[in-house]
Every structure is written in structure tokens, then in C-alpha cells.
Short mmCIF file of C-alpha atoms and ligand atoms in Angstrom, two decimals:
data_model
loop_
_atom_site.label_atom_id
_atom_site.label_comp_id
_atom_site.label_asym_id
_atom_site.label_seq_id
_atom_site.Cartn_x
_atom_site.Cartn_y
_atom_site.Cartn_z
CA UNK A 519 33.24 -128.80 117.17
CA UNK A 520 35.12 -130.06 113.62
CA UNK A 521 34.02 -128.17 111.08
CA UNK A 522 34.81 -129.20 107.54
CA UNK A 523 33.03 -126.09 105.43
CA UNK A 524 36.19 -123.83 107.13
CA UNK A 525 38.60 -126.39 108.83
CA UNK A 526 42.22 -127.50 106.68
CA UNK A 527 42.35 -130.76 108.23
CA UNK A 528 41.10 -133.05 110.84
CA UNK A 529 43.29 -133.97 113.97
CA UNK A 530 42.70 -136.84 116.03
CA UNK A 531 41.89 -134.69 118.78
CA UNK A 532 38.20 -134.76 118.63
CA UNK A 533 35.70 -134.92 121.29
CA UNK A 534 33.35 -138.30 122.05
CA UNK A 535 30.19 -138.58 120.66
CA UNK A 536 27.89 -139.03 124.03
CA UNK A 537 25.09 -139.85 121.87
CA UNK A 538 23.18 -141.66 123.54
CA UNK A 539 24.52 -144.84 121.16
CA UNK A 540 27.46 -144.53 122.37
CA UNK A 541 25.68 -145.21 126.16
CA UNK A 542 24.23 -148.16 125.18
CA UNK A 543 26.42 -149.65 122.74
CA UNK A 544 29.38 -152.50 124.07
CA UNK A 545 32.91 -150.49 122.72
CA UNK A 546 34.06 -152.29 119.56
CA UNK A 547 37.41 -153.36 118.26
CA UNK A 548 39.76 -150.58 119.06
CA UNK A 549 42.86 -150.10 116.15
CA UNK A 550 45.57 -148.75 116.82
CA UNK A 551 47.53 -145.45 115.06
CA UNK A 552 49.83 -146.56 111.85
CA UNK A 553 53.18 -146.14 113.48
CA UNK A 554 55.37 -146.62 110.15
CA UNK A 555 55.59 -146.11 107.01
CA UNK A 556 53.73 -148.99 104.83
CA UNK A 557 52.08 -149.46 101.24
CA UNK A 558 48.70 -151.40 99.79
CA UNK A 559 47.62 -151.40 96.79
CA UNK A 560 44.17 -149.95 97.71
CA UNK A 561 44.16 -146.88 101.04
CA UNK A 562 40.16 -146.39 101.81
CA UNK A 563 40.41 -143.20 103.75
CA UNK A 564 37.29 -142.79 106.10
CA UNK A 565 35.69 -145.78 108.58
CA UNK A 566 32.24 -145.15 107.75
CA UNK A 567 29.73 -147.40 106.32
CA UNK A 568 30.98 -146.16 103.34
CA UNK A 569 34.92 -146.47 104.12
CA UNK A 570 34.59 -149.76 105.91
CA UNK A 571 32.05 -151.74 103.43
CA UNK A 572 34.55 -150.63 99.99
CA UNK A 573 37.38 -152.31 102.55
CA UNK A 574 35.51 -155.40 103.13
CA UNK A 575 34.56 -155.75 99.26
CA UNK A 576 38.08 -155.06 97.76
CA UNK A 577 39.33 -157.92 100.76
CA UNK A 578 36.45 -160.22 100.92
CA UNK A 579 35.31 -160.02 97.27
CA UNK A 580 37.97 -158.68 95.36
CA UNK A 581 41.18 -160.03 97.28
CA UNK A 582 43.11 -156.62 97.23
CA UNK A 583 45.71 -155.90 99.76
CA UNK A 584 43.84 -153.06 101.61
CA UNK A 585 44.69 -150.34 104.19
CA UNK A 586 41.54 -148.47 105.99
CA UNK A 587 42.66 -145.45 107.90
CA UNK A 588 40.31 -143.31 110.52
CA UNK A 589 41.04 -139.62 112.25
CA UNK A 590 39.01 -141.31 114.88
CA UNK A 591 37.68 -144.47 115.49
CA UNK A 592 35.73 -146.36 112.44
CA UNK A 593 32.44 -144.95 112.90
CA UNK A 594 32.90 -141.50 115.28
CA UNK A 595 31.56 -139.99 111.71
CA UNK A 596 27.99 -140.19 110.59
CA UNK A 597 27.98 -143.70 111.18
CA UNK A 598 28.19 -143.74 114.65
CA UNK A 599 25.62 -141.16 115.35
CA UNK A 600 23.03 -141.13 113.09
CA UNK A 601 19.09 -141.96 113.63
CA UNK A 602 19.06 -145.47 112.91
CA UNK A 603 16.56 -145.08 110.07
CA UNK A 604 16.65 -148.23 107.57
CA UNK A 605 15.32 -145.90 104.35
CA UNK A 606 14.78 -146.88 100.89
CA UNK A 607 16.51 -144.44 99.05
CA UNK A 608 19.26 -141.98 99.09
CA UNK A 609 19.69 -138.59 98.20
CA UNK A 610 16.69 -135.54 98.26
CA UNK A 611 15.10 -136.25 95.10
CA UNK A 612 11.39 -138.69 95.43
CA UNK A 613 10.71 -141.01 92.97
CA UNK A 614 8.54 -138.95 91.34
CA UNK A 615 11.52 -136.46 90.65
CA UNK A 616 13.60 -139.48 89.31
CA UNK A 617 11.05 -140.31 86.54
CA UNK A 618 10.83 -136.21 85.33
CA UNK A 619 14.35 -136.36 85.44
CA UNK A 620 15.48 -139.59 83.94
CA UNK A 621 12.66 -141.10 82.92
CA UNK A 622 10.72 -144.50 83.60
CA UNK A 623 13.28 -146.79 82.79
CA UNK A 624 15.83 -145.13 85.19
CA UNK A 625 13.74 -144.21 88.29
CA UNK A 626 13.37 -148.08 88.05
CA UNK A 627 16.49 -148.84 88.08
CA UNK A 628 16.98 -146.08 90.67
CA UNK A 629 14.20 -148.27 93.32
CA UNK A 630 16.11 -151.64 92.12
CA UNK A 631 19.32 -150.46 93.79
CA UNK A 632 17.39 -148.85 97.19
CA UNK A 633 16.19 -152.24 97.55
CA UNK A 634 19.37 -153.89 96.87
CA UNK A 635 20.85 -151.21 99.57
CA UNK A 636 17.96 -152.73 101.73
CA UNK A 637 18.84 -156.24 101.44
CA UNK A 638 23.03 -155.67 101.45
CA UNK A 639 22.78 -154.36 105.12
CA UNK A 640 20.25 -157.67 106.10
CA UNK A 641 22.76 -159.41 104.75
CA UNK A 642 25.57 -158.38 106.55
CA UNK A 643 23.66 -158.42 110.00
CA UNK A 644 22.70 -162.50 109.42
CA UNK A 645 26.86 -162.77 107.95
CA UNK A 646 28.21 -160.98 110.33
CA UNK A 647 26.19 -162.25 113.29
CA UNK A 648 25.61 -157.97 114.30
CA UNK A 649 23.41 -157.73 117.18
CA UNK A 650 22.48 -154.00 116.24
CA UNK A 651 18.49 -154.32 117.70
CA UNK A 652 16.71 -154.50 114.38
CA UNK A 653 13.44 -153.62 115.05
CA UNK A 654 10.02 -155.02 113.22
CA UNK A 655 10.06 -153.42 109.82
CA UNK A 656 7.67 -149.68 110.10
CA UNK A 657 8.14 -147.02 108.42
CA UNK A 658 5.30 -143.54 108.08
CA UNK A 659 5.64 -141.20 106.18
CA UNK A 660 3.91 -138.28 108.05
CA UNK A 661 1.71 -135.15 106.41
CA UNK A 662 2.53 -132.87 108.32
CA UNK A 663 -0.63 -130.37 107.10
CA UNK A 664 -4.26 -132.03 105.28
CA UNK A 665 -3.01 -130.35 102.12
CA UNK A 666 -0.09 -133.55 102.11
CA UNK A 667 -2.84 -136.32 102.85
CA UNK A 668 -4.08 -135.89 98.50
CA UNK A 669 -0.49 -136.35 97.59
CA UNK A 670 0.30 -139.19 99.54
CA UNK A 671 -2.26 -140.63 98.35
CA UNK A 672 -1.55 -139.99 94.66
CA UNK A 673 2.15 -141.65 95.88
CA UNK A 674 0.95 -144.90 97.35
CA UNK A 675 -0.70 -145.47 93.69
CA UNK A 676 1.98 -144.04 91.46
CA UNK A 677 4.93 -147.16 93.85
CA UNK A 678 2.26 -149.74 93.42
CA UNK A 679 0.69 -148.86 89.95
CA UNK A 680 4.59 -148.39 88.40
CA UNK A 681 6.90 -149.85 90.35
CA UNK A 682 5.25 -153.12 92.35
CA UNK A 683 6.23 -151.52 95.81
CA UNK A 684 3.84 -152.16 98.13
CA UNK A 685 3.68 -149.07 99.92
CA UNK A 686 -0.02 -148.22 101.63
CA UNK A 687 -1.75 -145.02 102.52
CA UNK A 688 -3.40 -144.66 105.56
CA UNK A 689 -5.31 -141.78 106.80
CA UNK A 690 -6.03 -139.75 109.87
CA UNK A 691 -8.50 -142.58 111.59
CA UNK A 692 -6.53 -145.41 110.60
CA UNK A 693 -3.12 -143.85 111.59
CA UNK A 694 -3.85 -143.11 115.16
CA UNK A 695 -5.57 -146.45 115.35
CA UNK A 696 -2.75 -148.53 113.64
CA UNK A 697 0.40 -146.24 114.24
CA UNK A 698 0.56 -143.93 116.88
CA UNK A 699 -1.59 -141.21 117.98
CA UNK A 700 -0.16 -137.79 116.86
CA UNK A 701 -1.41 -134.36 116.76
CA UNK A 702 -0.19 -133.20 113.62
CA UNK A 703 -0.31 -136.41 110.98
CA UNK A 704 -3.11 -135.51 108.42
CA UNK A 705 -2.24 -139.30 106.91
CA UNK A 706 0.46 -141.35 106.03
CA UNK A 707 2.52 -143.55 103.50
CA UNK A 708 3.61 -146.61 105.08
CA UNK A 709 6.62 -148.09 103.17
CA UNK A 710 7.09 -152.09 103.36
CA UNK A 711 10.15 -152.59 104.15
CA UNK A 712 12.42 -150.08 106.17
CA UNK A 713 12.70 -150.31 109.43
CA UNK A 714 14.87 -148.86 112.90
CA UNK A 715 18.45 -150.63 114.12
CA UNK A 716 21.64 -149.14 116.17
CA UNK A 717 23.73 -147.46 114.03
CA UNK A 718 26.52 -147.37 116.16
CA UNK A 719 26.46 -151.23 117.11
CA UNK A 720 26.35 -151.52 112.92
CA UNK A 721 29.35 -149.53 112.71
CA UNK A 722 30.89 -151.87 115.06
CA UNK A 723 30.21 -155.04 112.89
CA UNK A 724 31.47 -153.43 109.57
CA UNK A 725 34.29 -153.18 111.40
CA UNK A 726 34.76 -156.17 112.35
CA UNK A 727 33.70 -157.94 109.05
CA UNK A 728 36.37 -155.75 107.08
CA UNK A 729 39.47 -156.21 109.56
CA UNK A 730 38.48 -160.15 109.82
CA UNK A 731 37.99 -160.38 105.32
CA UNK A 732 41.73 -159.22 105.74
CA UNK A 733 42.03 -155.36 105.02
CA UNK A 734 44.53 -154.01 108.04
CA UNK A 735 42.76 -151.21 109.46
CA UNK A 736 43.86 -148.04 111.82
CA UNK A 737 42.61 -145.59 114.08
CA UNK A 738 44.01 -142.67 115.71
CA UNK A 739 45.14 -141.63 111.87
CA UNK A 740 43.83 -138.87 110.25
CA UNK A 741 45.80 -138.32 106.58
CA UNK A 742 46.98 -134.74 106.06
CA UNK A 743 48.38 -134.77 103.21
CA UNK A 744 47.56 -136.83 99.41
CA UNK A 745 49.90 -136.52 96.93
CA UNK A 746 51.19 -138.89 93.71
CA UNK A 747 54.53 -139.71 92.84
CA UNK A 748 55.91 -141.61 90.18
CA UNK A 749 52.45 -143.11 89.54
CA UNK A 750 51.60 -143.80 92.85
CA UNK A 751 50.42 -141.96 96.29
CA UNK A 752 51.69 -140.73 98.85
CA UNK A 753 49.69 -140.35 101.87
CA UNK A 754 50.91 -138.46 105.11
CA UNK A 755 49.70 -139.53 108.72
CA UNK A 756 51.54 -138.51 111.83
CA UNK A 757 53.84 -140.99 112.31
CA UNK A 758 53.83 -142.66 109.47
CA UNK A 759 53.60 -142.36 105.12
CA UNK A 760 51.45 -144.92 103.33
CA UNK A 761 52.06 -145.02 99.72
CA UNK A 762 49.33 -146.84 97.81
CA UNK A 763 48.38 -147.51 94.02
CA UNK A 764 44.62 -146.40 94.41
CA UNK A 765 42.76 -144.27 97.28
CA UNK A 766 39.70 -144.54 98.44
CA UNK A 767 37.82 -141.13 99.71
CA UNK A 768 35.01 -141.98 101.96
CA UNK A 769 35.05 -139.06 104.02
CA UNK A 770 32.40 -137.57 102.79
CA UNK A 771 30.98 -134.39 104.85
CA UNK A 772 33.42 -134.98 107.00
CA UNK A 773 36.36 -134.01 103.86
CA UNK A 774 38.35 -131.28 105.05
CA UNK A 775 38.78 -128.13 103.24
CA UNK A 776 42.47 -129.25 102.71
CA UNK A 777 42.37 -132.62 102.17
CA UNK A 778 40.85 -133.00 98.58
CA UNK A 779 39.28 -129.20 97.53
CA UNK A 780 37.16 -130.52 94.77
CA UNK A 781 35.45 -133.28 96.97
CA UNK A 782 34.89 -130.21 99.27
CA UNK A 783 33.58 -127.90 97.46
CA UNK A 784 30.89 -130.17 95.71
CA UNK A 785 29.20 -131.54 98.93
CA UNK A 786 27.65 -129.17 101.66
CA UNK A 787 28.41 -130.29 105.41
CA UNK A 788 24.71 -129.95 106.81
CA UNK A 789 23.99 -130.26 110.41
CA UNK A 790 21.81 -132.52 111.52
CA UNK A 791 20.71 -132.90 115.20
CA UNK A 792 19.15 -135.41 117.54
CA UNK A 793 17.03 -135.59 120.94
CA UNK A 794 16.74 -138.86 122.71
CA UNK A 795 14.52 -138.17 125.51
CA UNK A 796 14.41 -140.12 129.20
CA UNK A 797 12.35 -143.05 128.78
CA UNK A 798 8.60 -142.52 129.08
CA UNK A 799 6.71 -143.51 131.80
CA UNK A 800 3.62 -145.83 131.44
CA UNK A 801 0.75 -143.42 131.33
CA UNK A 802 2.18 -141.49 128.37
CA UNK A 803 2.98 -144.71 126.48
CA UNK A 804 -0.45 -146.35 126.53
CA UNK A 805 -1.52 -142.71 125.72
CA UNK A 806 0.61 -142.71 122.81
CA UNK A 807 -0.05 -146.06 121.94
CA UNK A 808 3.26 -146.22 119.89
CA UNK A 809 3.27 -149.95 117.88
CA UNK A 810 5.93 -152.20 116.95
CA UNK A 811 8.31 -149.15 117.15
CA UNK A 812 7.69 -148.41 114.33
CA UNK A 813 10.04 -144.72 112.55
CA UNK A 814 8.57 -141.69 111.09
CA UNK A 815 9.32 -139.12 109.00
CA UNK A 816 7.78 -135.70 107.72
CA UNK A 817 6.41 -133.76 104.23
CA UNK A 818 7.82 -130.63 106.14
CA UNK A 819 10.85 -128.77 103.25
CA UNK A 820 12.45 -128.72 107.02
CA UNK A 821 12.17 -132.62 107.84
CA UNK A 822 11.39 -133.87 111.20
CA UNK A 823 12.56 -137.60 112.20
CA UNK A 824 11.49 -139.49 114.71
CA UNK A 825 11.12 -143.30 116.40
CA UNK A 826 10.26 -145.39 119.84
CA UNK A 827 13.23 -146.75 120.87
CA UNK A 828 13.20 -150.67 122.53
CA UNK A 829 13.63 -149.00 125.91
CA UNK A 830 10.65 -146.20 125.56
CA UNK A 831 12.72 -143.40 124.64
CA UNK A 832 11.75 -141.38 122.62
CA UNK A 833 15.00 -140.21 119.46
CA UNK A 834 13.53 -137.10 117.99
CA UNK A 835 16.66 -135.32 114.94
CA UNK A 836 16.26 -132.57 112.29
CA UNK A 837 18.16 -129.44 110.71
CA UNK A 838 20.53 -128.04 113.62
CA UNK A 839 23.03 -125.15 113.47
CA UNK A 840 24.65 -124.59 110.68
CA UNK A 841 27.91 -123.18 112.23
CA UNK A 842 29.60 -126.22 113.63
CA UNK A 843 30.87 -123.73 116.41
CA UNK A 844 26.82 -123.13 117.28
CA UNK A 845 26.34 -126.79 117.13
CA UNK A 846 26.46 -127.53 120.59
CA UNK A 847 23.67 -123.91 121.76
CA UNK A 848 20.85 -126.07 123.81
CA UNK A 849 19.02 -123.36 121.35
CA UNK A 850 18.47 -126.41 118.75
CA UNK A 851 17.77 -129.19 120.85
CA UNK A 852 15.20 -126.99 122.84
CA UNK A 853 13.45 -126.93 119.34
CA UNK A 854 13.71 -130.01 118.61
CA UNK A 855 11.61 -130.68 122.21
CA UNK A 856 9.09 -128.33 121.66
CA UNK A 857 8.68 -130.04 118.03
CA UNK A 858 8.41 -133.29 119.75
CA UNK A 859 5.59 -132.03 122.47
CA UNK A 860 3.35 -130.06 119.79
CA UNK A 861 3.64 -133.65 118.07
CA UNK A 862 2.69 -136.28 120.96
CA UNK A 863 0.06 -135.33 123.55
CA UNK A 864 0.63 -136.21 127.27
CA UNK A 865 4.67 -135.15 127.14
CA UNK A 866 4.68 -131.70 128.66
CA UNK A 867 7.13 -133.13 131.70
CA UNK A 868 9.15 -134.74 129.01
CA UNK A 869 13.08 -133.83 129.26
CA UNK A 870 15.76 -134.66 126.29
CA UNK A 871 18.84 -136.69 128.72
CA UNK A 872 21.11 -136.96 125.25
CA UNK A 873 21.76 -134.71 122.47
CA UNK A 874 24.29 -134.45 119.71
CA UNK A 875 24.62 -134.05 115.55
CA UNK A 876 26.59 -134.51 112.80
CA UNK A 877 27.65 -133.17 109.00
CA UNK A 878 25.64 -135.05 106.55
CA UNK A 879 27.16 -134.44 103.12
CA UNK A 880 24.13 -132.27 100.55
CA UNK A 881 24.83 -132.44 96.94
CA UNK A 882 23.92 -129.39 94.32
CA UNK A 883 21.69 -131.98 92.61
CA UNK A 884 20.36 -133.45 95.75
CA UNK A 885 22.15 -136.98 93.90
CA UNK A 886 25.07 -138.37 95.36
CA UNK A 887 27.79 -139.84 92.95
CA UNK A 888 29.82 -142.84 93.39
CA UNK A 889 32.61 -142.36 90.74
CA UNK A 890 36.84 -142.19 90.11
CA UNK A 891 37.14 -138.26 89.48
CA UNK A 892 41.21 -138.76 88.27
CA UNK A 893 43.38 -141.84 87.54
CA UNK A 894 43.39 -144.70 90.25
CA UNK A 895 41.44 -142.27 93.04
CA UNK A 896 37.59 -142.86 93.96
CA UNK A 897 35.03 -141.17 96.32
CA UNK A 898 31.76 -141.69 97.28
CA UNK A 899 29.41 -138.90 99.02
CA UNK A 900 26.28 -136.82 98.64
CA UNK A 901 24.29 -139.07 99.90
CA UNK A 902 22.15 -135.74 101.75
CA UNK A 903 20.69 -137.37 105.46
CA UNK A 904 19.85 -140.68 103.61
CA UNK A 905 22.78 -142.83 103.63
CA UNK A 906 22.79 -145.33 106.45
CA UNK A 907 21.45 -147.87 103.58
CA UNK A 908 22.50 -146.62 100.94
CA UNK A 909 25.90 -146.38 102.30
CA UNK A 910 26.63 -149.95 102.81
CA UNK A 911 25.67 -150.38 99.00
CA UNK A 912 27.94 -147.46 97.70
CA UNK A 913 30.86 -149.14 99.65
CA UNK A 914 30.09 -152.05 97.19
CA UNK A 915 30.04 -150.12 94.40
CA UNK A 916 33.17 -148.24 94.91
CA UNK A 917 35.22 -151.90 95.19
CA UNK A 918 33.52 -152.55 91.94
CA UNK A 919 34.78 -149.55 90.57
CA UNK A 920 38.21 -149.77 91.87
CA UNK A 921 38.33 -153.62 90.65
CA UNK A 922 37.18 -152.47 86.60
CA UNK A 923 33.83 -154.00 87.45
CA UNK A 924 31.54 -152.35 85.40
CA UNK A 925 28.30 -150.49 87.47
CA UNK A 926 24.30 -150.12 87.31
CA UNK A 927 23.97 -148.33 84.19
CA UNK A 928 22.75 -145.23 87.08
CA UNK A 929 23.45 -141.48 86.32
CA UNK A 930 24.82 -141.19 89.73
CA UNK A 931 27.64 -144.10 88.62
CA UNK A 932 28.42 -142.09 85.05
CA UNK A 933 29.73 -138.49 86.23
CA UNK A 934 31.09 -137.10 89.47
CA UNK A 935 29.27 -134.25 92.12
CA UNK A 936 29.00 -131.56 90.66
CA UNK A 937 30.33 -128.08 92.31
CA UNK A 938 28.17 -125.88 93.98
CA UNK A 939 28.15 -122.39 91.88
CA UNK A 940 30.11 -119.80 93.93
CA UNK A 941 30.92 -122.44 96.57
CA UNK A 942 32.36 -120.32 98.83
CA UNK A 943 28.59 -118.01 99.82
CA UNK A 944 27.18 -122.73 100.50
CA UNK A 945 26.14 -121.31 103.77
CA UNK A 946 24.37 -118.00 102.95
CA UNK A 947 22.44 -120.43 100.55
CA UNK A 948 21.73 -122.39 103.07
CA UNK A 949 20.16 -119.97 105.56
CA UNK A 950 18.03 -118.24 102.50
CA UNK A 951 16.83 -121.83 101.94
CA UNK A 952 16.04 -122.31 105.94
CA UNK A 953 14.27 -119.34 105.62
CA UNK A 954 12.80 -120.22 102.80
CA UNK A 955 11.36 -124.22 104.67
CA UNK A 956 10.27 -122.14 107.63
CA UNK A 957 7.67 -120.02 105.69
CA UNK A 958 6.73 -122.71 103.46
CA UNK A 959 6.17 -124.92 106.34
CA UNK A 960 3.91 -122.85 107.95
CA UNK A 961 1.96 -120.87 105.09
CA UNK A 962 2.07 -122.96 101.75
C1 LIG B 1045 22.10 -137.19 113.31
C2 LIG B 1045 22.45 -138.08 112.15
C3 LIG B 1045 21.06 -138.69 111.91
C4 LIG B 1045 21.55 -139.16 110.82
N1 LIG B 1045 20.13 -139.92 110.61
C5 LIG B 1045 19.72 -140.90 109.35
C6 LIG B 1045 19.02 -142.15 109.21
O1 LIG B 1045 18.33 -142.43 109.88
N2 LIG B 1045 18.82 -142.69 108.55
C7 LIG B 1045 19.82 -142.38 107.63
O2 LIG B 1045 20.14 -143.45 106.54
N3 LIG B 1045 20.85 -141.28 107.34
C8 LIG B 1045 21.06 -141.00 108.14
N4 LIG B 1045 21.76 -140.24 108.65
C9 LIG B 1045 23.12 -140.34 107.40
C10 LIG B 1045 23.95 -140.66 107.10
O3 LIG B 1045 24.43 -141.50 108.87
C11 LIG B 1045 24.88 -140.64 106.54
O4 LIG B 1045 24.51 -140.44 105.33
C12 LIG B 1045 26.02 -142.07 106.61
O5 LIG B 1045 26.52 -142.74 107.87
C13 LIG B 1045 27.35 -141.42 105.42
O6 LIG B 1045 28.61 -143.04 105.89
P1 LIG B 1045 29.63 -142.51 105.52
O7 LIG B 1045 30.83 -143.63 105.32
O8 LIG B 1045 29.68 -141.92 103.58
O9 LIG B 1045 30.24 -140.76 106.33
P2 LIG B 1045 30.83 -140.82 107.56
O10 LIG B 1045 29.95 -142.08 109.17
O11 LIG B 1045 30.58 -139.62 108.41
O12 LIG B 1045 32.24 -141.27 108.12
C14 LIG B 1045 33.44 -140.42 106.99
C15 LIG B 1045 34.68 -140.70 107.51
O13 LIG B 1045 35.90 -140.27 107.62
C16 LIG B 1045 36.57 -140.21 108.28
N5 LIG B 1045 37.63 -139.41 108.26
C17 LIG B 1045 37.35 -137.93 106.91
N6 LIG B 1045 38.57 -136.90 107.10
C18 LIG B 1045 39.13 -138.12 107.20
C19 LIG B 1045 40.85 -138.12 107.04
N7 LIG B 1045 41.77 -136.69 106.82
N8 LIG B 1045 42.01 -139.17 107.60
C20 LIG B 1045 41.07 -140.23 108.18
N9 LIG B 1045 39.66 -140.17 107.99
C21 LIG B 1045 39.08 -138.76 107.90
C22 LIG B 1045 35.97 -139.65 109.92
O14 LIG B 1045 36.41 -139.91 110.63
C23 LIG B 1045 34.95 -140.13 109.79
O15 LIG B 1045 35.14 -141.52 110.70
C24 LIG B 1045 21.94 -139.05 109.58
C25 LIG B 1045 23.23 -138.17 110.13
C26 LIG B 1045 23.33 -137.72 110.96
C27 LIG B 1045 24.87 -136.70 111.23
#
């Protein structure tokens, strides 16, 4: 599997993602490769939610002549292969940590921004008439051990009192009766505006909207090299050179070493892995009593996330291998299946039918950035595995930055991603973090 930590470039000869989403989603519009030299006002590299939303906004709201290229097809990266959890937030810092770091007023601004991200996803789905199988709202953070229950109860009070956000605490009995019969859940915190959808259908919808708004999209067009000449960017692709006044990097965790090293060194690509089971039969479903296809994530350091899909399969995700080379090793899917069976009873015979993984971009300080590291060059990256809703808004923020408009007064819009200290040893650090996480989740 392509590994941005070691590869100098992303080629267009990548295998298809054999995901559940690929199997159930009608093909999106196919975008041909660029085959000649062209010029534009703004070039967006990367056709995930970030790039597609940036291109859409630039064409639709700012009337820019914008071109977007993806090395494969739009949605090939994380955006077409994620869990489909529309969550409130990004990065890895909760609101209480944001209060400690930046103060209550700034944390409230973050909370507002996160709410706007979900609202934007919802608005675009309506505006673009995107059929992405939105499920009813219902997201539960699950206390994986008894000691976390009091913590969730405190979080509920904190969110209600400081942010006016109606998160609700559920004790074990309420959770078992109202949400799902779960063997490892000691309490839960419910978030009233989060839900699950089909992420690939969403990516296809965003691509169509960007194209219809006037952006020109090319697939199978990897950028191999960028340089500045005479005040403009000259960007080399296999069959054409693109000359652009401004450049947006929306390549996130898929940024190869050789494309823009400053971004590659500030964004650790980490594999998130997913299995999707065969459909549950009626006895299994009855036993689980999983309500409303709600989505869940636990309080572990090395988290598991899961949802019941509309066709009664369970999607179960968590940490994957460390390197691209090891990504396809079945041991990771088997571990996920074993963890699933520890959570839910009566599924001893259940097997998985789909397994895949993708690279999420983790930043050194657990926060993303939307920024301009040098004149006329922009990027948004580092969502730390929680980027479905936020990347949709980040694309709009990028477009505003390109157009010279002010952004909300948030720290993530005021600096670039910090470089990892000793960035050549990021993977060794990740390995140590996984050991520590496993120890903490079991014993502390
Ligand atoms: C398994 C998995 C599960 C996840 N589940 C969730 C979830 O449930 N909820 C949630 O909020 N987040 C989730 N995430 C994270 C979320 O999917 C991402 O944060 C989000 O999709 C990032 O979007 P993006 O546009 O920034 O990047 P991407 O979607 O990764 O897009 C980057 C694009 O850049 C292109 N590219 C890279 N280099 C080049 C180049 N040189 N030339 C041309 N194109 C290039 C790639 O082909 C790719 O299409 C998950 C991620 C994974 C992997």
C-alpha cells in the first residue's frame, strides 16, 4: 500500500479500495486526466472533502478560475473510505482541554466552528441533493471501563453549563435499554447533532457540486513536482504543466515526501483500519437491540468506533498497522473482529466481508491547521482522524484565505502545523505511543 511516510511521490497506479462503500455506491462522475498545458488562477491539489469544498467555494462564491487535480479520482483518499461518522469536532483535544489551553472564550469559538461544520455538511447535502443515506442523529461516546463513567457524567454537565450543548449522560441501564446491548459499556454520553452517512456518496456529491459550480476537475493526474517561476507556480503532472497564480495543497495525510516536505514533516500519516461484517440475522439483531443505527466510539486511548449499517452489517474500526507494507496483514482485521465480539454478545459465528484502511493525518499538537505557510500557497491538514465534517468547513476556510477574507479568530487559523521534533523518528514515537495506549487501556 502507498505509504506517504516513505514514498517520494503518489503515482496514479494505485489499486482500487475494496471497501464496503465501493460495493454499495453507484460510481461517481469519472474525471479524465489532464493531457495538455493549462493555466488558472488557483490550482487545488487533492480531491478529498477539503479540496473539493475549497474548489466549490472558489468557483461558486469567489468566482475564481479554479482547477482541481487528484492523483486518482476524487474521494480516493480518506474521504471515500472513512467510517461515515459526522462528528462535532476535529483533532484530538476535547473542549475541556481547549479551555485549559486557550481559555473559555476561545473554546466556545471552537465549539461554534465545529457546529458550523456539521451544519455545512447538512446544507450541502440538501443543496446538492446528495443521496448519502443519512441516518437519524445519535452518537454515543462509550465508557469502556467503570472508572470513565464519572468522567462522562462530568463532561455532560460541563458541556451543558459552559457551552449550552445538550449532551446527555446515560447510565449502563439506560444505555442497554435505549441504545444497544453492549458488554463493555459502563455509561455513555450522547451528542444530539452527530450521525452516520455514506462517505463515498458524499465525496461523489461534493465532486459533482464543484464541477457544476465551474471548477475544472481532473482525475488520474498526480502532481509530481511544484516550483515557482516568475511569480507563478509551475506544477508538473505526467502529461501537462499547470501554471497557477495560487496553489492549495489539499493532500493531507496522502502528501508524499517529495511533494512539499514542510507539510509531510508536520503531519504523521497514521493508518486507521475498518472491517464490515456480513449482515446480522434477525436473532442477532434482536439480541443486540441496536437502536436507530446510532454511531459509537469508546473512551480508550486507542479507540474503537462502530456503527450498525442500514443493511444490518456492523462497521467496526480502530488502529491499523504502522506501515503501508503491513497494512494488508489480516491480523489487524482479525483483531478488530475479536474486539467487536468482546463488545457484543451472540455474534460468535460472525465473520467480516470487507476490510480496508487509510491514512489519517496526525499533527504534533493534536490540532489541525488551515494556513498559508508562504505567499500564495495554502494548505489544510492534520485533522487527526476526525475530519469528515471539519474538512468540509476547512475547504471553505481555505477558499476564504485564498480570496483574502478574514477567518474566525481561532489559533488553528493563525499558524502553520508545528513540525514534529526529530521528525525522522515519528514512526518509532508512534510505536511507543501504541504500547503505552495498550497498557493504559488495560491497566489504568
Ligand atoms: C478508515 C478511516 C476511517 C475514518 N473515519 C472517519 C469518521 O468516521 N469520521 C470522521 O470525521 N473522520 C474519519 N476519518 C478521517 C476523514 O476521512 C478525513 O479526515 C478526511 O476525509 C480528510 O479529507 P481530506 O480531503 O483532507 O483528505 P483526503 O480525503 O485523504 O484527500 C487527499 C487527496 O489528495 C490526493 N493526492 C495526494 N497527493 C497528491 C498528488 N501529489 N497529486 C494529486 N493528488 C494527490 C489523494 O489522491 C487524495 O484523494 C477516517 C479516516 C479513515 C482512513
